[in-house]
Each structure stands twice: as structure tokens, then as C-alpha cells.
Amino acid sequence: MGCATSTNVVVGRKNKKRIIQESVVFVLQFRVPVQSDLQRQLKGVAPKTTIDRLTCLRNQIELVAEDTGGSAISELRTALEEYLSLLTGLIKKKNDGMEGCVEFKWRTLGDGPRAEICGTNLWMEMLIVIHMMAALALTEANSLMIPKDCYASGSGNGVRVVSTDCRRDAVDLLLKASGYLDFCVREILTQLPPDIKSKLPDDMQESVLQTLAIQALGQGTEIQLGLAVDSQKATLSVKRRIACEQVIYFTQAYHCLSSCEAVSHGCAKKLLRFIYWKFLEAKAAAYYYHGLVTDKGTEPACHVSAVCCFLAAAEILGESKKAGLSFCLAPPVTRAPPMWGVMKHLSQKIPEVAFRKSQTYGYLLEEEEKAMQCLPELPDFQLSLRPDDFELPEMAGCLSRMKSDSFA
């Protein structure tokens, strides 16, 4: 899923089953703490109760993540939030004595190479924790879009069904993830010295974090479009607006990431392919709905413009399928979901409408040959979704009593 994946491995003579995970939402790779002797490193620097709690929470996060492969989202989130509360307290107390005397180590979770990162800066540790919280939110959103009982019972045609509540909850989680990532860019990276920022992993570089925050909003808009398509109350104008907003989000994300130096490899490279795939899907949808709205006009020029939109949508839809395959094959290999929801609807409607309308208005197209050479511009709309506001938690109780605590 996104940067995180799991596939088949061979251990000795045994073939350990590896599953290529399905990716509806772009999911970040999990990191888990590496055990270290904090008692020795922080002796005389922080209260013993604080050190004990830091150690306990780091061990808990590692064990839960290892045992469940990161699927125990609620338990991991609770531990990370408490750990973040401790870090917040240490930073607010301006415990400069900790800087440089302790190594906070984390490693990637999964079957692939386990890359390790290490920092002695409390702000960097906070960045890693909030990044992990964003990864959990994205993972939970992805799981909601792939429910266990995801096919309509008795339908006989394997049509995937995701409930309205699941889709709405997934949008909320995407906004939450965007808020975490936006906070990292605005409040944490600004606290890190240049030498530390330059050594951050690809998925924690500023351009990548900004891109992830924007594309999470784009994916939330994509889900909203699916809800609108299923709603009898949503007008064509509403559907066009949502599709056009989706195009804007993914355009912004693409431009933000394409200038990043890390885009030639790893997570950034796969993310760029994901965004391009989603951008093409959004653009096909936007031209289709723009064509339907335009075709309601009575002037011949309206019909010609509409046909241009339908033909463009059909061509872009074909390109999006290639882009989706390119994303899936980029390492780490991922599996695209079967076509369902809004894209299944559009993959059927766009070619059908493009053919029918071009046949109906064929005589106009011959007269307006010049108009066919200019693709109509999509309307510009103000964006509706924003990252959720995120604030650091209150400092942990053991830190509020730091002055009265005995030191290790």
C-alpha cells in the first residue's frame, strides 16, 4: 500500500506467504522504536518516572506493531498519543540536557530492508511520532475502503460495496492525516537545524510531507465524488465541482513533489506515480461532468464543446489505466483495487456517451473543425476541504511534577 507493502518471501526451504496489499489510499510505511538503554543514557538528566514511561511506551509500540503488523491501530494510536504527550512536556520544559545525550532509534516495519533512523533531537523524535500517527490514519482509511465483506451478497457479479458510513469515516481520517502532516511542515520542520533536516528520510522531507498532506485532501474529494454519484440529490453541477476540485488538489500535489530531489527513487517516486494516476482519473471525471453540464445549452457551440469534453475524457481515462498499472509495478509492488464505485461508473459511461454524442452531433463537428482543436478549460472552484487542525497534547502528568521528582 503506497510505500508500505508485504509480498511472498522464501525462508530456507519454506515459502512464507507474503500478500501484496491492495491500495485504495496511499499508505506510508510504519516505523517502530528500536530498543535502547534509556535508563543509562538519561541518568541524571530526566526524572526516573519519565524515563521508565518513555521506555515502556517505546517497547509497547514496537511489540504491538510487530505482533500485529500494524493492524492494531487503536492500541498503537493510544500509545503514540501518550508518548507524544511526554515529548511535548520535555520540549515545553526546555530540557536541553537531553539534547545529544540520548539516541532515539526507529526502524521500518515490514518484510523488506529495515532502514534505521536515529536522532538526538526531541523535535525530530516528535516528527517521527506524528508521522507515524498520520500513517495510522491513512492505513485505517485504506482498510475502511476495503472492508472484509466488500462485495454485494447475492449480486452474482462481484460488485464491490463500501457503505456510506465507511466512506465518510475514511474522509474524516484523510483530513486528520492531512492535519498531522501539515503540522509537521508548519511547526516541527521549522524547529530542526539544516544539518538534521538534510538527513531526514525521503518521506519526511518537506516537499514530500506537503505533497502527502495535499494528496490526502485530493483522495478525500475523490471519495466525496463517489458519494455524490450515489446520491439522487446531487446535481450535475455539484458532481462537476467536486471533480474539478479533485483535479486542483492533485495538480498542486504533483507540482509540489515534482521539484523534490528525492522524487527519482523510493517513496517519493511511487507517490508521484500515484498522484499522476489519480490526477488523470480526476481529469477524466471533470471533463465528463463538464461536458454533461455544457451539453444542456441550446447553442450549437455548446454541443460541440460538450463533445470535445467527452472525447477528452475518454482519452484521459485510457491514459489513467496505464498510469495506475505504472504505480502498482513501481517498487514496492502494490495491488490496485478492482474497478468499483465512481470509476466503474465512469469507465462505462464515458466511452458510451462520447460515442453517442459524437454520432449525434457529427454534422456540427465537421462545421466546427477549429473548435475541435481547442480543449475547453475546466471551471475553477474554491477548494472545500482543509486539513484538520492539530495541536500538541497537554504534557504528561509525570512531567508536570518534574520538579518534585527524584532523578535517576
mmCIF file of C-alpha atoms in Angstrom:
data_model
loop_
_atom_site.group_PDB
_atom_site.id
_atom_site.type_symbol
_atom_site.label_atom_id
_atom_site.label_comp_id
_atom_site.label_asym_id
_atom_site.label_seq_id
_atom_site.Cartn_x
_atom_site.Cartn_y
_atom_site.Cartn_z
ATOM 1 C CA MET A 1 0.000 0.000 0.000
ATOM 2 C CA GLY A 2 1.757 3.133 -1.094
ATOM 3 C CA CYS A 3 5.192 2.965 0.476
ATOM 4 C CA ALA A 4 4.236 0.022 2.677
ATOM 5 C CA THR A 5 3.846 -3.441 1.264
ATOM 6 C CA SER A 6 4.143 -7.102 2.034
ATOM 7 C CA THR A 7 4.720 -9.853 -0.546
ATOM 8 C CA ASN A 8 5.910 -13.515 -0.766
ATOM 9 C CA VAL A 9 9.297 -14.362 0.748
ATOM 10 C CA VAL A 10 11.223 -17.613 0.841
ATOM 11 C CA VAL A 11 12.940 -18.552 4.085
ATOM 12 C CA GLY A 12 15.208 -21.569 3.625
ATOM 13 C CA ARG A 13 13.035 -24.248 2.090
ATOM 14 C CA LYS A 14 9.835 -22.814 3.488
ATOM 15 C CA ASN A 15 7.726 -20.477 1.446
ATOM 16 C CA LYS A 16 6.373 -17.841 3.803
ATOM 17 C CA LYS A 17 3.207 -16.348 2.390
ATOM 18 C CA ARG A 18 3.577 -12.726 1.501
ATOM 19 C CA ILE A 19 0.484 -10.792 0.470
ATOM 20 C CA ILE A 20 0.634 -7.899 -1.950
ATOM 21 C CA GLN A 21 -1.639 -5.447 -0.228
ATOM 22 C CA GLU A 22 -4.406 -3.615 -2.030
ATOM 23 C CA SER A 23 -4.028 0.149 -2.256
ATOM 24 C CA VAL A 24 -7.059 2.425 -2.355
ATOM 25 C CA VAL A 25 -5.420 5.084 -0.171
ATOM 26 C CA PHE A 26 -1.709 5.874 -0.416
ATOM 27 C CA VAL A 27 -0.292 4.464 2.822
ATOM 28 C CA LEU A 28 3.010 5.367 4.454
ATOM 29 C CA GLN A 29 5.487 2.860 5.775
ATOM 30 C CA PHE A 30 5.349 2.222 9.516
ATOM 31 C CA ARG A 31 8.333 2.737 11.760
ATOM 32 C CA VAL A 32 8.820 1.175 15.180
ATOM 33 C CA PRO A 33 11.206 2.102 18.001
ATOM 34 C CA VAL A 34 14.467 0.221 18.410
ATOM 35 C CA GLN A 35 15.180 -0.763 21.997
ATOM 36 C CA SER A 36 17.904 1.264 23.666
ATOM 37 C CA ASP A 37 19.165 1.757 27.211
ATOM 38 C CA LEU A 38 17.416 4.996 28.082
ATOM 39 C CA GLN A 39 18.000 4.448 31.795
ATOM 40 C CA ARG A 40 21.756 4.705 31.260
ATOM 41 C CA GLN A 41 21.631 7.478 28.687
ATOM 42 C CA LEU A 42 19.255 9.735 30.632
ATOM 43 C CA LYS A 43 20.531 9.116 34.155
ATOM 44 C CA GLY A 44 20.627 12.437 35.975
ATOM 45 C CA VAL A 45 19.009 14.245 33.058
ATOM 46 C CA ALA A 46 15.312 13.340 33.404
ATOM 47 C CA PRO A 47 13.152 12.012 36.267
ATOM 48 C CA LYS A 48 13.197 8.243 36.659
ATOM 49 C CA THR A 49 9.399 8.076 36.261
ATOM 50 C CA THR A 50 9.695 9.844 32.905
ATOM 51 C CA ILE A 51 12.465 7.546 31.700
ATOM 52 C CA ASP A 52 10.505 4.469 32.769
ATOM 53 C CA ARG A 53 7.401 5.677 30.923
ATOM 54 C CA LEU A 54 9.363 6.559 27.775
ATOM 55 C CA THR A 55 10.939 3.098 27.781
ATOM 56 C CA CYS A 56 7.641 1.345 28.437
ATOM 57 C CA LEU A 57 5.808 3.142 25.641
ATOM 58 C CA ARG A 58 8.580 2.601 23.105
ATOM 59 C CA ASN A 59 8.623 -1.114 23.934
ATOM 60 C CA GLN A 60 4.816 -1.267 23.746
ATOM 61 C CA ILE A 61 4.716 0.406 20.316
ATOM 62 C CA GLU A 62 7.365 -1.954 18.974
ATOM 63 C CA LEU A 63 5.764 -5.135 20.331
ATOM 64 C CA VAL A 64 2.218 -4.277 19.254
ATOM 65 C CA ALA A 65 3.330 -3.251 15.770
ATOM 66 C CA GLU A 66 5.498 -6.357 15.341
ATOM 67 C CA ASP A 67 2.844 -8.759 16.629
ATOM 68 C CA THR A 68 0.007 -7.316 14.540
ATOM 69 C CA GLY A 69 1.857 -5.970 11.515
ATOM 70 C CA GLY A 70 0.452 -2.556 12.404
ATOM 71 C CA SER A 71 -3.190 -3.657 12.291
ATOM 72 C CA ALA A 72 -3.877 -2.835 15.977
ATOM 73 C CA ILE A 73 -4.465 0.777 15.021
ATOM 74 C CA SER A 74 -6.404 1.878 18.109
ATOM 75 C CA GLU A 75 -3.833 0.460 20.534
ATOM 76 C CA LEU A 76 -0.928 1.941 18.594
ATOM 77 C CA ARG A 77 -2.615 5.334 18.363
ATOM 78 C CA THR A 78 -3.208 5.432 22.121
ATOM 79 C CA ALA A 79 0.431 4.582 22.872
ATOM 80 C CA LEU A 80 1.723 7.125 20.356
ATOM 81 C CA GLU A 81 -0.508 9.868 21.774
ATOM 82 C CA GLU A 82 0.769 9.221 25.309
ATOM 83 C CA TYR A 83 4.354 9.114 24.034
ATOM 84 C CA LEU A 84 3.752 12.416 22.221
ATOM 85 C CA SER A 85 2.431 13.901 25.471
ATOM 86 C CA LEU A 86 5.721 13.005 27.163
ATOM 87 C CA LEU A 87 7.752 14.546 24.345
ATOM 88 C CA THR A 88 5.606 17.686 24.461
ATOM 89 C CA GLY A 89 6.329 18.050 28.154
ATOM 90 C CA LEU A 90 10.063 17.578 27.687
ATOM 91 C CA ILE A 91 10.143 20.223 24.951
ATOM 92 C CA LYS A 92 7.988 22.702 26.890
ATOM 93 C CA LYS A 93 10.197 22.200 29.947
ATOM 94 C CA LYS A 94 13.106 23.085 27.639
ATOM 95 C CA ASN A 95 15.032 20.085 28.830
ATOM 96 C CA ASP A 96 18.140 20.937 26.818
ATOM 97 C CA GLY A 97 20.137 18.455 28.867
ATOM 98 C CA MET A 98 18.582 15.641 26.843
ATOM 99 C CA GLU A 99 19.839 17.015 23.535
ATOM 100 C CA GLY A 100 22.776 14.948 22.327
ATOM 101 C CA CYS A 101 22.850 12.553 25.273
ATOM 102 C CA VAL A 102 20.205 10.095 24.076
ATOM 103 C CA GLU A 103 19.716 8.277 20.789
ATOM 104 C CA PHE A 104 16.134 7.739 19.717
ATOM 105 C CA LYS A 105 16.271 4.943 17.138
ATOM 106 C CA TRP A 106 13.476 3.778 14.836
ATOM 107 C CA ARG A 107 13.374 1.233 12.024
ATOM 108 C CA THR A 108 10.938 0.462 9.240
ATOM 109 C CA LEU A 109 8.397 -2.285 9.791
ATOM 110 C CA GLY A 110 7.874 -4.941 7.127
ATOM 111 C CA ASP A 111 9.450 -7.750 5.146
ATOM 112 C CA GLY A 112 11.828 -5.565 3.134
ATOM 113 C CA PRO A 113 15.150 -3.979 4.161
ATOM 114 C CA ARG A 114 14.820 -2.451 7.623
ATOM 115 C CA ALA A 115 16.199 1.055 7.309
ATOM 116 C CA GLU A 116 17.080 2.667 10.626
ATOM 117 C CA ILE A 117 16.960 6.322 11.571
ATOM 118 C CA CYS A 118 18.493 7.807 14.683
ATOM 119 C CA GLY A 119 18.200 11.241 16.228
ATOM 120 C CA THR A 120 19.165 13.036 19.409
ATOM 121 C CA ASN A 121 16.827 15.954 18.802
ATOM 122 C CA LEU A 122 13.450 15.989 20.606
ATOM 123 C CA TRP A 123 11.782 17.808 17.702
ATOM 124 C CA MET A 124 12.941 15.098 15.322
ATOM 125 C CA GLU A 125 11.526 12.463 17.656
ATOM 126 C CA MET A 126 8.236 14.355 17.667
ATOM 127 C CA LEU A 127 8.311 14.446 13.841
ATOM 128 C CA ILE A 128 8.705 10.667 13.689
ATOM 129 C CA VAL A 129 5.821 10.108 16.129
ATOM 130 C CA ILE A 130 3.338 12.430 14.376
ATOM 131 C CA HIS A 131 4.393 10.985 11.003
ATOM 132 C CA MET A 132 3.533 7.546 12.407
ATOM 133 C CA MET A 133 0.153 8.872 13.578
ATOM 134 C CA ALA A 134 -0.511 10.079 10.023
ATOM 135 C CA ALA A 135 0.493 6.661 8.693
ATOM 136 C CA LEU A 136 -2.017 5.026 11.054
ATOM 137 C CA ALA A 137 -4.810 7.347 9.914
ATOM 138 C CA LEU A 138 -4.059 6.609 6.249
ATOM 139 C CA THR A 139 -3.914 2.876 6.935
ATOM 140 C CA GLU A 140 -7.256 2.947 8.739
ATOM 141 C CA ALA A 141 -8.804 4.935 5.873
ATOM 142 C CA ASN A 142 -7.499 2.341 3.423
ATOM 143 C CA SER A 143 -8.943 -0.526 5.479
ATOM 144 C CA LEU A 144 -12.341 1.188 5.596
ATOM 145 C CA MET A 145 -12.330 1.379 1.807
ATOM 146 C CA ILE A 146 -11.545 -2.369 1.644
ATOM 147 C CA PRO A 147 -13.989 -3.891 4.153
ATOM 148 C CA LYS A 148 -13.861 -7.636 4.747
ATOM 149 C CA ASP A 149 -17.354 -8.159 3.353
ATOM 150 C CA CYS A 150 -16.731 -5.834 0.412
ATOM 151 C CA TYR A 151 -18.913 -7.444 -2.252
ATOM 152 C CA ALA A 152 -22.650 -7.270 -2.591
ATOM 153 C CA SER A 153 -24.120 -10.552 -1.421
ATOM 154 C CA GLY A 154 -26.169 -12.357 -3.986
ATOM 155 C CA SER A 155 -25.231 -9.935 -6.742
ATOM 156 C CA GLY A 156 -23.507 -12.640 -8.743
ATOM 157 C CA ASN A 157 -21.234 -10.130 -10.454
ATOM 158 C CA GLY A 158 -18.698 -9.395 -7.725
ATOM 159 C CA VAL A 159 -19.632 -5.712 -7.382
ATOM 160 C CA ARG A 160 -17.724 -4.137 -4.513
ATOM 161 C CA VAL A 161 -19.867 -2.299 -1.986
ATOM 162 C CA VAL A 162 -18.472 0.135 0.595
ATOM 163 C CA SER A 163 -21.036 1.612 2.955
ATOM 164 C CA THR A 164 -21.716 5.341 3.082
ATOM 165 C CA ASP A 165 -20.621 5.457 6.727
ATOM 166 C CA CYS A 166 -17.294 3.779 5.932
ATOM 167 C CA ARG A 167 -16.631 6.247 3.140
ATOM 168 C CA ARG A 168 -17.478 9.236 5.317
ATOM 169 C CA ASP A 169 -15.260 7.917 8.108
ATOM 170 C CA ALA A 170 -12.451 7.445 5.571
ATOM 171 C CA VAL A 171 -12.778 11.111 4.521
ATOM 172 C CA ASP A 172 -12.527 12.165 8.180
ATOM 173 C CA LEU A 173 -9.361 10.085 8.604
ATOM 174 C CA LEU A 174 -7.819 11.571 5.459
ATOM 175 C CA LEU A 175 -8.456 15.082 6.795
ATOM 176 C CA LYS A 176 -6.910 14.040 10.110
ATOM 177 C CA ALA A 177 -3.824 12.618 8.364
ATOM 178 C CA SER A 178 -3.527 15.807 6.317
ATOM 179 C CA GLY A 179 -3.654 17.814 9.557
ATOM 180 C CA TYR A 180 -0.852 15.765 11.102
ATOM 181 C CA LEU A 181 1.350 16.182 8.034
ATOM 182 C CA ASP A 182 0.571 19.886 7.712
ATOM 183 C CA PHE A 183 1.527 20.369 11.377
ATOM 184 C CA CYS A 184 4.851 18.624 10.741
ATOM 185 C CA VAL A 185 5.664 21.095 7.972
ATOM 186 C CA ARG A 186 4.492 24.257 9.763
ATOM 187 C CA GLU A 187 5.520 23.591 13.355
ATOM 188 C CA ILE A 188 8.208 20.905 13.502
ATOM 189 C CA LEU A 189 10.468 21.205 10.466
ATOM 190 C CA THR A 190 10.957 24.878 11.292
ATOM 191 C CA GLN A 191 12.491 23.800 14.623
ATOM 192 C CA LEU A 192 15.071 21.480 13.088
ATOM 193 C CA PRO A 193 18.553 22.712 12.189
ATOM 194 C CA PRO A 194 19.567 22.364 8.499
ATOM 195 C CA ASP A 195 22.023 19.520 9.165
ATOM 196 C CA ILE A 196 19.264 17.366 10.682
ATOM 197 C CA LYS A 197 16.683 18.258 8.012
ATOM 198 C CA SER A 198 19.088 17.279 5.249
ATOM 199 C CA LYS A 199 19.430 13.767 6.714
ATOM 200 C CA LEU A 200 15.718 13.052 7.118
ATOM 201 C CA PRO A 201 14.291 10.045 5.210
ATOM 202 C CA ASP A 202 12.606 10.745 1.869
ATOM 203 C CA ASP A 203 9.086 10.503 3.287
ATOM 204 C CA MET A 204 9.896 13.152 5.907
ATOM 205 C CA GLN A 205 11.372 15.734 3.543
ATOM 206 C CA GLU A 206 9.402 18.986 3.458
ATOM 207 C CA SER A 207 8.212 18.668 -0.158
ATOM 208 C CA VAL A 208 7.063 15.092 0.397
ATOM 209 C CA LEU A 209 5.192 15.972 3.607
ATOM 210 C CA GLN A 210 3.466 18.887 1.865
ATOM 211 C CA THR A 211 2.561 16.636 -1.054
ATOM 212 C CA LEU A 212 1.175 13.930 1.213
ATOM 213 C CA ALA A 213 -0.983 16.479 3.042
ATOM 214 C CA ILE A 214 -2.417 17.824 -0.233
ATOM 215 C CA GLN A 215 -2.998 14.452 -1.874
ATOM 216 C CA ALA A 216 -4.841 13.226 1.244
ATOM 217 C CA LEU A 217 -7.303 16.076 0.616
ATOM 218 C CA GLY A 218 -7.499 15.007 -3.031
ATOM 219 C CA GLN A 219 -8.368 11.470 -2.008
ATOM 220 C CA GLY A 220 -10.992 12.768 0.401
ATOM 221 C CA THR A 221 -12.527 14.687 -2.513
ATOM 222 C CA GLU A 222 -12.411 11.535 -4.650
ATOM 223 C CA ILE A 223 -14.464 9.679 -2.033
ATOM 224 C CA GLN A 224 -16.883 12.606 -1.837
ATOM 225 C CA LEU A 225 -17.398 12.369 -5.594
ATOM 226 C CA GLY A 226 -18.344 8.718 -5.169
ATOM 227 C CA LEU A 227 -20.886 9.691 -2.512
ATOM 228 C CA ALA A 228 -22.311 12.354 -4.839
ATOM 229 C CA VAL A 229 -22.622 9.877 -7.719
ATOM 230 C CA ASP A 230 -24.593 7.552 -5.441
ATOM 231 C CA SER A 231 -26.855 10.362 -4.221
ATOM 232 C CA GLN A 232 -30.050 11.154 -6.080
ATOM 233 C CA LYS A 233 -29.965 14.681 -4.639
ATOM 234 C CA ALA A 234 -26.546 15.625 -6.084
ATOM 235 C CA THR A 235 -26.875 17.654 -9.284
ATOM 236 C CA LEU A 236 -24.551 17.521 -12.280
ATOM 237 C CA SER A 237 -23.155 20.894 -11.237
ATOM 238 C CA VAL A 238 -22.260 19.529 -7.795
ATOM 239 C CA LYS A 239 -20.544 16.487 -9.305
ATOM 240 C CA ARG A 240 -18.618 18.703 -11.727
ATOM 241 C CA ARG A 241 -17.494 20.965 -8.908
ATOM 242 C CA ILE A 242 -16.200 18.049 -6.801
ATOM 243 C CA ALA A 243 -14.371 16.510 -9.780
ATOM 244 C CA CYS A 244 -12.778 19.866 -10.666
ATOM 245 C CA GLU A 245 -11.670 20.360 -7.040
ATOM 246 C CA GLN A 246 -10.103 16.912 -7.156
ATOM 247 C CA VAL A 247 -8.126 17.932 -10.266
ATOM 248 C CA ILE A 248 -6.849 21.042 -8.459
ATOM 249 C CA TYR A 249 -5.696 19.091 -5.394
ATOM 250 C CA PHE A 250 -3.774 16.521 -7.423
ATOM 251 C CA THR A 251 -2.311 19.228 -9.684
ATOM 252 C CA GLN A 252 -0.995 21.044 -6.614
ATOM 253 C CA ALA A 253 0.381 17.819 -5.168
ATOM 254 C CA TYR A 254 2.093 16.884 -8.438
ATOM 255 C CA HIS A 255 3.787 20.273 -8.809
ATOM 256 C CA CYS A 256 4.845 20.238 -5.153
ATOM 257 C CA LEU A 257 6.524 16.836 -5.451
ATOM 258 C CA SER A 258 7.963 17.081 -8.963
ATOM 259 C CA SER A 259 10.510 19.668 -7.784
ATOM 260 C CA CYS A 260 11.724 17.433 -4.942
ATOM 261 C CA GLU A 261 15.224 15.965 -5.325
ATOM 262 C CA ALA A 262 14.125 12.654 -3.788
ATOM 263 C CA VAL A 263 11.495 12.059 -6.489
ATOM 264 C CA SER A 264 13.803 9.846 -8.548
ATOM 265 C CA HIS A 265 13.634 6.940 -6.095
ATOM 266 C CA GLY A 266 11.862 5.296 -3.184
ATOM 267 C CA CYS A 267 8.659 6.543 -1.602
ATOM 268 C CA ALA A 268 8.659 9.876 -3.459
ATOM 269 C CA LYS A 269 8.906 8.177 -6.856
ATOM 270 C CA LYS A 270 5.980 5.856 -6.107
ATOM 271 C CA LEU A 271 3.961 8.706 -4.626
ATOM 272 C CA LEU A 272 4.454 10.768 -7.793
ATOM 273 C CA ARG A 273 3.104 7.903 -9.903
ATOM 274 C CA PHE A 274 0.130 7.536 -7.574
ATOM 275 C CA ILE A 275 -0.677 11.241 -7.820
ATOM 276 C CA TYR A 276 -0.386 11.218 -11.608
ATOM 277 C CA TRP A 277 -2.776 8.241 -11.769
ATOM 278 C CA LYS A 278 -5.313 9.954 -9.545
ATOM 279 C CA PHE A 279 -4.893 13.244 -11.421
ATOM 280 C CA LEU A 280 -5.807 11.552 -14.698
ATOM 281 C CA GLU A 281 -8.839 9.832 -13.154
ATOM 282 C CA ALA A 282 -9.986 13.146 -11.716
ATOM 283 C CA LYS A 283 -9.478 14.964 -15.006
ATOM 284 C CA ALA A 284 -11.465 12.350 -16.921
ATOM 285 C CA ALA A 285 -14.315 12.742 -14.424
ATOM 286 C CA ALA A 286 -14.136 16.542 -14.543
ATOM 287 C CA TYR A 287 -14.323 16.677 -18.355
ATOM 288 C CA TYR A 288 -17.179 14.178 -18.385
ATOM 289 C CA TYR A 289 -19.323 16.158 -15.941
ATOM 290 C CA HIS A 290 -18.329 19.469 -17.519
ATOM 291 C CA GLY A 291 -19.477 18.034 -20.845
ATOM 292 C CA LEU A 292 -22.825 16.992 -19.394
ATOM 293 C CA VAL A 293 -23.405 20.462 -17.946
ATOM 294 C CA THR A 294 -22.295 22.210 -21.147
ATOM 295 C CA ASP A 295 -24.463 19.970 -23.326
ATOM 296 C CA LYS A 296 -27.561 21.369 -21.606
ATOM 297 C CA GLY A 297 -27.042 24.596 -23.584
ATOM 298 C CA THR A 298 -29.105 25.213 -26.705
ATOM 299 C CA GLU A 299 -26.426 26.754 -28.927
ATOM 300 C CA PRO A 300 -24.545 24.529 -31.408
ATOM 301 C CA ALA A 301 -21.277 25.688 -29.846
ATOM 302 C CA CYS A 302 -22.399 24.181 -26.536
ATOM 303 C CA HIS A 303 -22.863 20.762 -28.123
ATOM 304 C CA VAL A 304 -19.501 20.952 -29.894
ATOM 305 C CA SER A 305 -17.779 21.938 -26.659
ATOM 306 C CA ALA A 306 -19.524 19.091 -24.838
ATOM 307 C CA VAL A 307 -18.378 16.531 -27.414
ATOM 308 C CA CYS A 308 -14.807 17.833 -27.065
ATOM 309 C CA CYS A 309 -15.098 17.232 -23.322
ATOM 310 C CA PHE A 310 -16.463 13.707 -23.754
ATOM 311 C CA LEU A 311 -13.754 12.726 -26.242
ATOM 312 C CA ALA A 312 -11.059 14.189 -23.985
ATOM 313 C CA ALA A 313 -12.494 12.295 -21.011
ATOM 314 C CA ALA A 314 -12.391 9.021 -22.967
ATOM 315 C CA GLU A 315 -8.768 9.551 -23.984
ATOM 316 C CA ILE A 316 -7.661 10.577 -20.489
ATOM 317 C CA LEU A 317 -9.497 7.602 -18.976
ATOM 318 C CA GLY A 318 -7.425 5.266 -21.142
ATOM 319 C CA GLU A 319 -4.230 7.005 -20.028
ATOM 320 C CA SER A 320 -5.261 6.729 -16.372
ATOM 321 C CA LYS A 321 -5.429 2.930 -16.617
ATOM 322 C CA LYS A 322 -1.828 2.863 -17.848
ATOM 323 C CA ALA A 323 -0.778 5.227 -15.066
ATOM 324 C CA GLY A 324 -2.466 3.003 -12.485
ATOM 325 C CA LEU A 325 -0.512 -0.005 -13.719
ATOM 326 C CA SER A 326 2.715 2.019 -13.634
ATOM 327 C CA PHE A 327 2.045 2.934 -9.994
ATOM 328 C CA CYS A 328 1.338 -0.671 -8.988
ATOM 329 C CA LEU A 329 4.515 -2.002 -10.620
ATOM 330 C CA ALA A 330 6.795 0.651 -9.099
ATOM 331 C CA PRO A 331 8.634 -0.783 -6.084
ATOM 332 C CA PRO A 332 7.384 -1.701 -3.579
ATOM 333 C CA VAL A 333 4.826 -3.577 -5.705
ATOM 334 C CA THR A 334 1.199 -2.893 -4.777
ATOM 335 C CA ARG A 335 -2.168 -4.120 -5.989
ATOM 336 C CA ALA A 336 -4.800 -1.740 -7.314
ATOM 337 C CA PRO A 337 -8.372 -2.362 -6.185
ATOM 338 C CA PRO A 338 -10.805 -3.820 -8.702
ATOM 339 C CA MET A 339 -12.668 -1.084 -10.539
ATOM 340 C CA TRP A 340 -15.662 -0.071 -8.450
ATOM 341 C CA GLY A 341 -17.660 2.932 -7.337
ATOM 342 C CA VAL A 342 -17.293 6.159 -9.283
ATOM 343 C CA MET A 343 -14.520 4.910 -11.606
ATOM 344 C CA LYS A 344 -16.512 1.803 -12.514
ATOM 345 C CA HIS A 345 -19.463 4.056 -13.278
ATOM 346 C CA LEU A 346 -17.342 6.443 -15.353
ATOM 347 C CA SER A 347 -15.462 3.687 -17.207
ATOM 348 C CA GLN A 348 -18.841 2.541 -18.521
ATOM 349 C CA LYS A 349 -20.459 5.928 -19.104
ATOM 350 C CA ILE A 350 -17.609 7.944 -20.624
ATOM 351 C CA PRO A 351 -16.944 5.780 -23.736
ATOM 352 C CA GLU A 352 -20.666 5.252 -24.230
ATOM 353 C CA VAL A 353 -21.560 8.958 -24.033
ATOM 354 C CA ALA A 354 -18.522 10.041 -26.089
ATOM 355 C CA PHE A 355 -19.522 7.700 -28.934
ATOM 356 C CA ARG A 356 -23.228 8.571 -28.798
ATOM 357 C CA LYS A 357 -22.748 12.330 -28.654
ATOM 358 C CA SER A 358 -20.104 12.391 -31.387
ATOM 359 C CA GLN A 359 -22.543 10.482 -33.593
ATOM 360 C CA THR A 360 -25.440 12.778 -32.731
ATOM 361 C CA TYR A 361 -23.523 15.986 -33.366
ATOM 362 C CA GLY A 362 -21.284 14.708 -36.144
ATOM 363 C CA TYR A 363 -22.582 17.307 -38.599
ATOM 364 C CA LEU A 364 -21.676 20.103 -36.174
ATOM 365 C CA LEU A 365 -18.209 18.737 -35.641
ATOM 366 C CA GLU A 366 -17.492 18.927 -39.362
ATOM 367 C CA GLU A 367 -18.576 22.567 -39.417
ATOM 368 C CA GLU A 368 -16.658 23.459 -36.247
ATOM 369 C CA GLU A 369 -13.359 21.738 -37.033
ATOM 370 C CA LYS A 370 -11.350 24.543 -35.421
ATOM 371 C CA ALA A 371 -13.293 24.233 -32.188
ATOM 372 C CA MET A 372 -12.356 20.553 -32.014
ATOM 373 C CA GLN A 373 -8.688 21.517 -31.886
ATOM 374 C CA CYS A 374 -9.114 23.502 -28.658
ATOM 375 C CA LEU A 375 -9.952 21.633 -25.480
ATOM 376 C CA PRO A 376 -12.351 23.635 -23.287
ATOM 377 C CA GLU A 377 -10.922 24.876 -19.991
ATOM 378 C CA LEU A 378 -12.315 23.362 -16.826
ATOM 379 C CA PRO A 379 -14.003 25.823 -14.467
ATOM 380 C CA ASP A 380 -12.047 26.933 -11.404
ATOM 381 C CA PHE A 381 -13.591 26.421 -7.968
ATOM 382 C CA GLN A 382 -12.601 27.333 -4.448
ATOM 383 C CA LEU A 383 -11.383 24.239 -2.615
ATOM 384 C CA SER A 384 -13.709 22.847 0.033
ATOM 385 C CA LEU A 385 -11.541 20.504 2.124
ATOM 386 C CA ARG A 386 -8.883 21.697 4.559
ATOM 387 C CA PRO A 387 -6.527 19.768 6.855
ATOM 388 C CA ASP A 388 -7.922 19.171 10.329
ATOM 389 C CA ASP A 389 -6.468 21.450 12.976
ATOM 390 C CA PHE A 390 -3.962 19.608 15.121
ATOM 391 C CA GLU A 391 -2.482 20.784 18.398
ATOM 392 C CA LEU A 392 0.058 19.136 20.644
ATOM 393 C CA PRO A 393 -1.454 17.368 23.666
ATOM 394 C CA GLU A 394 -1.104 18.536 27.239
ATOM 395 C CA MET A 395 2.143 17.465 28.842
ATOM 396 C CA ALA A 396 2.063 14.175 30.722
ATOM 397 C CA GLY A 397 1.331 14.279 34.433
ATOM 398 C CA CYS A 398 4.737 12.910 35.396
ATOM 399 C CA LEU A 399 6.363 15.897 33.656
ATOM 400 C CA SER A 400 4.121 18.486 35.262
ATOM 401 C CA ARG A 401 5.512 17.209 38.579
ATOM 402 C CA MET A 402 9.102 17.117 37.317
ATOM 403 C CA LYS A 403 10.474 19.482 39.958
ATOM 404 C CA SER A 404 9.389 17.240 42.786
ATOM 405 C CA ASP A 405 10.500 14.016 41.117
ATOM 406 C CA SER A 406 13.735 12.310 42.101
ATOM 407 C CA PHE A 407 16.167 11.922 39.230
ATOM 408 C CA ALA A 408 17.537 8.580 38.124
#
